CSV table of C-alpha atoms in Angstrom, one decimal:
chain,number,residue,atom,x,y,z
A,1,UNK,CA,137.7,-55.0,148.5
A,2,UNK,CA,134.8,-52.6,147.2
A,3,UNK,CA,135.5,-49.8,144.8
A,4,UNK,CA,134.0,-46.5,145.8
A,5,UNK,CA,133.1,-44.6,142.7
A,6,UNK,CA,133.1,-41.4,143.8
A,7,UNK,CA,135.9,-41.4,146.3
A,8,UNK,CA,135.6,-40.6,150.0
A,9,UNK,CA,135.5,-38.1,152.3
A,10,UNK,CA,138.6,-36.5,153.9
A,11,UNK,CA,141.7,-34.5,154.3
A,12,UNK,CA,142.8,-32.8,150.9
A,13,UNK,CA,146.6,-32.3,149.6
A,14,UNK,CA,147.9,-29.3,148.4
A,15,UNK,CA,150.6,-28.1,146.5
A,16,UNK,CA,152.3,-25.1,145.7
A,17,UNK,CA,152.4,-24.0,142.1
A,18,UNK,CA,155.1,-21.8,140.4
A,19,UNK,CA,153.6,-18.9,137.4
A,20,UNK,CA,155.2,-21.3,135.1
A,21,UNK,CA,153.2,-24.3,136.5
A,22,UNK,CA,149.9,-22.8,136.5
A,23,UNK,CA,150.7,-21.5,133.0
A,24,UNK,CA,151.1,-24.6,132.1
A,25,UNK,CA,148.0,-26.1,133.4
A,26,UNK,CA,146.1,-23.4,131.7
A,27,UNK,CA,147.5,-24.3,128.3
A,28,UNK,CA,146.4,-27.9,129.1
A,29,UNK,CA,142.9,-26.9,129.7
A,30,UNK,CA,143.0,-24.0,126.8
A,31,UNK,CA,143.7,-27.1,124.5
A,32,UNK,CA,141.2,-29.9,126.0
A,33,UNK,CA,138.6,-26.8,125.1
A,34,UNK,CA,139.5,-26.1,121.8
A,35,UNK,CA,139.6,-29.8,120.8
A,36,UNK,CA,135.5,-30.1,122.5
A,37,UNK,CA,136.9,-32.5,125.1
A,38,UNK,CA,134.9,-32.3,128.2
A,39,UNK,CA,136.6,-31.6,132.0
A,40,UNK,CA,137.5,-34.6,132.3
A,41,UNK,CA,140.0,-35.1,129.9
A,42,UNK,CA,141.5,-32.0,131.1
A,43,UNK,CA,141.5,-33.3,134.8
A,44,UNK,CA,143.4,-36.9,133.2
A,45,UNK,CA,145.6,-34.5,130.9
A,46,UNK,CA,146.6,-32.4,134.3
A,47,UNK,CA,147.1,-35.6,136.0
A,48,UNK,CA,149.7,-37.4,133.5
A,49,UNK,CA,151.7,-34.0,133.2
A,50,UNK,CA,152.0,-33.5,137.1
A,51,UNK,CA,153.1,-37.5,137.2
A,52,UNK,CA,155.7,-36.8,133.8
A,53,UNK,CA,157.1,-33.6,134.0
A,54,UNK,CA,155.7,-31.5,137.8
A,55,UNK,CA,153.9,-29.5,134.9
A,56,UNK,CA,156.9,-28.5,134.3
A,57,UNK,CA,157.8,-27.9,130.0
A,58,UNK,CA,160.9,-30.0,129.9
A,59,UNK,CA,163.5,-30.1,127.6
A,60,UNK,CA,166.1,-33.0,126.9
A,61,UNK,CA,168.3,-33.6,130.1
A,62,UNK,CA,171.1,-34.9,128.8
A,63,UNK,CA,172.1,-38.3,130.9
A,64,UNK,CA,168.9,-37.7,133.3
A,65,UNK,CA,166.8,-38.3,130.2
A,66,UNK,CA,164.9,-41.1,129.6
A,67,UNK,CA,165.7,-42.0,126.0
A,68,UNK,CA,164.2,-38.8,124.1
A,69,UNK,CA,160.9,-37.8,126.1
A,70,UNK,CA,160.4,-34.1,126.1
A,71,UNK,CA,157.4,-31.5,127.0
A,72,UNK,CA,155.3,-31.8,129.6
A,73,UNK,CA,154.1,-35.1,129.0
A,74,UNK,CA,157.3,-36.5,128.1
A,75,UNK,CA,156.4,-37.6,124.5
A,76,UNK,CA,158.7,-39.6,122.3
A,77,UNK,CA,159.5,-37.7,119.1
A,78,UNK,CA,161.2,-40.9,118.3
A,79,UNK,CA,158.1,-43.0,118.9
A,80,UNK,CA,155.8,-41.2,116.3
A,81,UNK,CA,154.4,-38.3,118.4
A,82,UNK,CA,155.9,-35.6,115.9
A,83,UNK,CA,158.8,-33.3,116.3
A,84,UNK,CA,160.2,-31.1,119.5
């Protein structure tokens, strides 16, 4: 029905983050900084990576693949984003 802009009011979630997660997420926001992106763009960044990968810096996985996504946001090489 109505969208709430803001969100409401409530319980949070929580999870538990391994040194390599967080380490992960800092590079994320090390990079949105450096590029003059605002918070935002680090929160969506944060986001897609903890959607793709758990934050987690993955390499190919053989038959679990899909196709050729690597890294944390599971980029393509083969669909233009660069090399590994």
């Amino acid at each position: 029905g109505r969208l709430i802009p803001h969100g409401t009011q409530g319980g949070q979630s929580r999870i538990d983050l391994s040194d390599e997660q967080v380490g992960n997420v800092k590079a994320i926001i090390a990079a949105t900084k450096k590029s003059g992106m605002d918070e935002r763009a680090a929160v969506v960044a944060i986001a897609t990576a903890l959607q793709e990968s758990k934050l987690e810096n993955l390499g190919h996985l053989g038959e679990r693949n899909d196709h050729d996504s690597q890294g944390l946001f599971q980029q393509r090489p083969s669909s233009g984003w660069g090399t590994v």
